[in-house]
CSV table of C-alpha atoms in Angstrom, one decimal:
chain,number,residue,atom,x,y,z
X,714,MET,CA,0.2,-0.2,-0.3
X,715,MET,CA,2.9,2.2,1.4
X,716,ARG,CA,4.9,1.7,-2.0
X,717,THR,CA,2.2,2.9,-4.8
X,718,LYS,CA,1.3,5.9,-2.4
X,719,LYS,CA,4.9,5.9,-3.0
X,720,ARG,CA,4.9,6.6,-7.0
X,721,SER,CA,1.4,7.6,-7.0
X,722,MET,CA,2.9,10.9,-5.8
X,723,SER,CA,5.8,10.8,-7.7
X,724,GLU,CA,3.9,10.7,-10.5
X,725,LEU,CA,1.6,13.8,-9.5
X,726,LEU,CA,4.4,16.0,-8.3
X,727,ALA,CA,6.4,15.3,-11.8
X,728,GLY,CA,2.9,16.3,-13.1
X,729,LEU,CA,2.7,18.7,-11.0
X,730,PHE,CA,5.6,20.2,-12.1
X,731,ASN,CA,5.0,19.7,-16.0
X,732,HIS,CA,1.2,21.6,-15.3
X,733,VAL,CA,2.7,24.3,-13.6
X,734,MET,CA,5.3,24.9,-15.6
X,735,ASP,CA,2.9,24.7,-18.5
X,736,MET,CA,0.3,27.2,-17.1
X,737,GLU,CA,2.6,29.1,-15.9
X,738,ALA,CA,3.7,30.4,-19.6
X,739,LYS,CA,-0.3,30.3,-20.9
X,740,ALA,CA,-1.2,32.8,-18.3
X,741,VAL,CA,2.3,34.9,-17.5
X,742,ILE,CA,3.0,35.6,-21.2
X,743,THR,CA,0.4,38.1,-22.2
X,744,GLU,CA,-0.2,39.7,-25.0
X,745,GLU,CA,1.7,42.5,-22.4
X,746,PHE,CA,4.6,40.4,-22.1
X,747,ASN,CA,4.8,38.9,-25.5
X,748,ASP,CA,8.6,39.5,-26.4
X,749,ILE,CA,10.0,37.7,-22.6
X,750,THR,CA,9.8,34.2,-21.5
X,751,ASN,CA,9.0,32.5,-19.0
X,752,ASN,CA,12.4,32.1,-17.9
X,753,ASP,CA,12.5,35.8,-18.4
X,754,MET,CA,9.7,35.9,-15.7
X,755,HIS,CA,11.6,34.4,-13.6
X,756,ILE,CA,14.7,36.5,-14.0
X,757,ILE,CA,12.3,39.9,-13.3
X,758,GLU,CA,11.6,37.5,-9.7
X,759,ALA,CA,14.4,37.7,-9.1
X,760,ILE,CA,15.5,41.0,-9.5
X,761,GLY,CA,12.9,42.4,-6.7
X,762,VAL,CA,11.1,45.2,-6.7
X,763,SER,CA,13.0,46.8,-3.9
X,764,GLU,CA,16.3,47.0,-4.2
X,765,PRO,CA,19.5,47.1,-6.6
X,766,ARG,CA,20.7,43.7,-6.9
X,767,ASN,CA,23.8,42.7,-8.5
X,768,MET,CA,24.9,40.3,-11.2
X,769,SER,CA,25.9,38.2,-8.4
X,770,ALA,CA,23.1,37.6,-6.0
X,771,ILE,CA,20.3,37.5,-8.7
X,772,ALA,CA,22.6,34.8,-10.7
X,773,HIS,CA,22.8,32.8,-7.2
X,774,LYS,CA,19.5,33.3,-7.2
X,775,LEU,CA,18.6,31.6,-10.5
X,776,SER,CA,21.6,29.4,-9.9
X,777,VAL,CA,23.0,30.2,-12.6
X,778,THR,CA,26.6,30.8,-13.7
X,779,VAL,CA,26.9,35.6,-13.8
X,780,SER,CA,27.3,34.4,-17.6
X,781,THR,CA,24.7,32.9,-18.3
X,782,LEU,CA,22.5,35.8,-16.8
X,783,THR,CA,25.0,38.3,-18.3
X,784,THR,CA,23.0,37.4,-21.7
X,785,ASN,CA,20.2,36.9,-20.8
X,786,MET,CA,20.2,40.3,-19.4
X,787,ASN,CA,21.1,41.2,-22.7
X,788,GLY,CA,17.7,40.7,-24.3
X,789,LEU,CA,16.1,42.2,-20.7
X,790,GLU,CA,18.0,45.3,-21.3
X,791,LYS,CA,17.5,45.6,-25.0
X,792,LYS,CA,13.1,45.3,-24.9
X,793,GLY,CA,13.4,47.8,-21.4
X,794,TYR,CA,12.9,44.8,-19.0
X,795,ILE,CA,16.1,46.3,-16.8
X,796,VAL,CA,18.8,48.7,-16.4
X,797,ARG,CA,22.9,47.7,-15.2
X,798,GLU,CA,24.2,50.4,-13.5
X,799,ARG,CA,27.7,50.6,-12.2
X,800,SER,CA,28.6,51.0,-8.6
X,801,ARG,CA,29.7,54.4,-8.1
X,802,GLU,CA,32.2,52.5,-5.2
X,803,ASP,CA,33.3,49.1,-7.1
X,804,LYS,CA,32.9,49.9,-10.1
X,805,ARG,CA,33.3,46.1,-11.4
X,806,VAL,CA,29.7,45.6,-9.9
X,807,VAL,CA,27.0,46.2,-11.6
X,808,TYR,CA,23.6,46.8,-10.3
X,809,VAL,CA,20.3,45.9,-12.2
X,810,LEU,CA,16.8,47.8,-11.7
X,811,LEU,CA,13.3,47.1,-13.1
X,812,THR,CA,12.1,49.8,-15.6
X,813,ASP,CA,8.6,50.4,-14.7
X,814,LYS,CA,7.7,48.3,-17.6
X,815,GLY,CA,9.7,44.7,-15.6
X,816,LYS,CA,8.2,46.6,-12.3
X,817,ARG,CA,4.4,46.0,-14.0
X,818,ALA,CA,5.7,42.1,-15.3
X,819,PHE,CA,7.5,41.6,-11.8
X,820,TYR,CA,3.8,43.0,-10.4
X,821,HIS,CA,1.8,40.4,-13.0
X,822,HIS,CA,4.4,37.1,-12.3
X,823,ARG,CA,3.1,37.9,-9.2
X,824,ASP,CA,-0.2,37.8,-8.7
X,825,PHE,CA,-0.7,34.3,-11.1
X,826,HIS,CA,1.9,33.3,-7.4
X,827,LYS,CA,-1.1,34.0,-5.6
X,828,LYS,CA,-4.1,32.8,-7.2
X,829,MET,CA,-1.7,29.9,-7.8
X,830,ILE,CA,-1.1,30.1,-4.0
X,831,LYS,CA,-5.1,30.6,-2.9
X,832,ALA,CA,-6.5,27.9,-4.8
X,833,ILE,CA,-4.5,24.7,-3.2
X,834,VAL,CA,-5.2,26.3,0.0
X,835,LYS,CA,-9.2,27.2,-0.8
X,836,GLU,CA,-10.4,24.1,0.9
X,837,LEU,CA,-7.5,23.4,3.9
X,838,SER,CA,-7.4,23.9,7.3
X,839,GLU,CA,-5.1,26.5,8.8
X,840,GLU,CA,-3.0,22.4,10.5
X,841,GLU,CA,-3.3,21.4,6.5
X,842,THR,CA,-1.7,25.0,5.3
X,843,GLU,CA,0.6,24.1,7.8
X,844,ILE,CA,1.3,19.9,7.2
X,845,LEU,CA,1.7,21.4,3.3
X,846,TYR,CA,4.0,24.2,3.9
X,847,ARG,CA,6.8,21.5,6.2
X,848,CYS,CA,6.0,18.7,3.2
X,849,LEU,CA,6.9,22.2,0.6
X,850,SER,CA,9.4,23.4,3.0
X,851,ASN,CA,11.4,19.3,3.0
X,852,LEU,CA,11.0,19.2,-0.5
X,853,THR,CA,13.1,22.1,-1.7
X,854,SER,CA,15.1,20.8,0.5
X,855,PHE,CA,15.9,18.2,-1.3
X,856,LEU,CA,16.1,19.7,-4.4
X,857,GLU,CA,19.0,22.0,-3.0
X,858,SER,CA,21.2,19.7,-1.3
X,859,GLY,CA,21.2,17.8,-5.1
X,860,ASP,CA,20.7,14.5,-3.7
């Protein structure tokens, strides 16, 4: 019985991942944001709207190299989603900020995630929500450990 449940959970997780990626791409890449990819949208999310982030911090958050990120940043800059500024203190450091267009994309993407979370927990009790949170935290820890 437990073995069947574990196999079912594995299939659910794999299917869930694919559905989320497909749904996110359809929901997030709209007429206004049809010039970027879902991957670009995640870069915009990693940049955030609070304070400027340097390239190293963004690359770390996305688990990519700075050189890989630079290629994507070139496209986002040409399309008007970001601006890059060199640090006044250390010219080697480049900060990235979202433009107004980039901020609109950020909030659009964030709203999709808020709707998704609301749909997931809408019929869960507080205790069930806590259990789901712990399960997702455990999954995140496993994925981040690389095991």
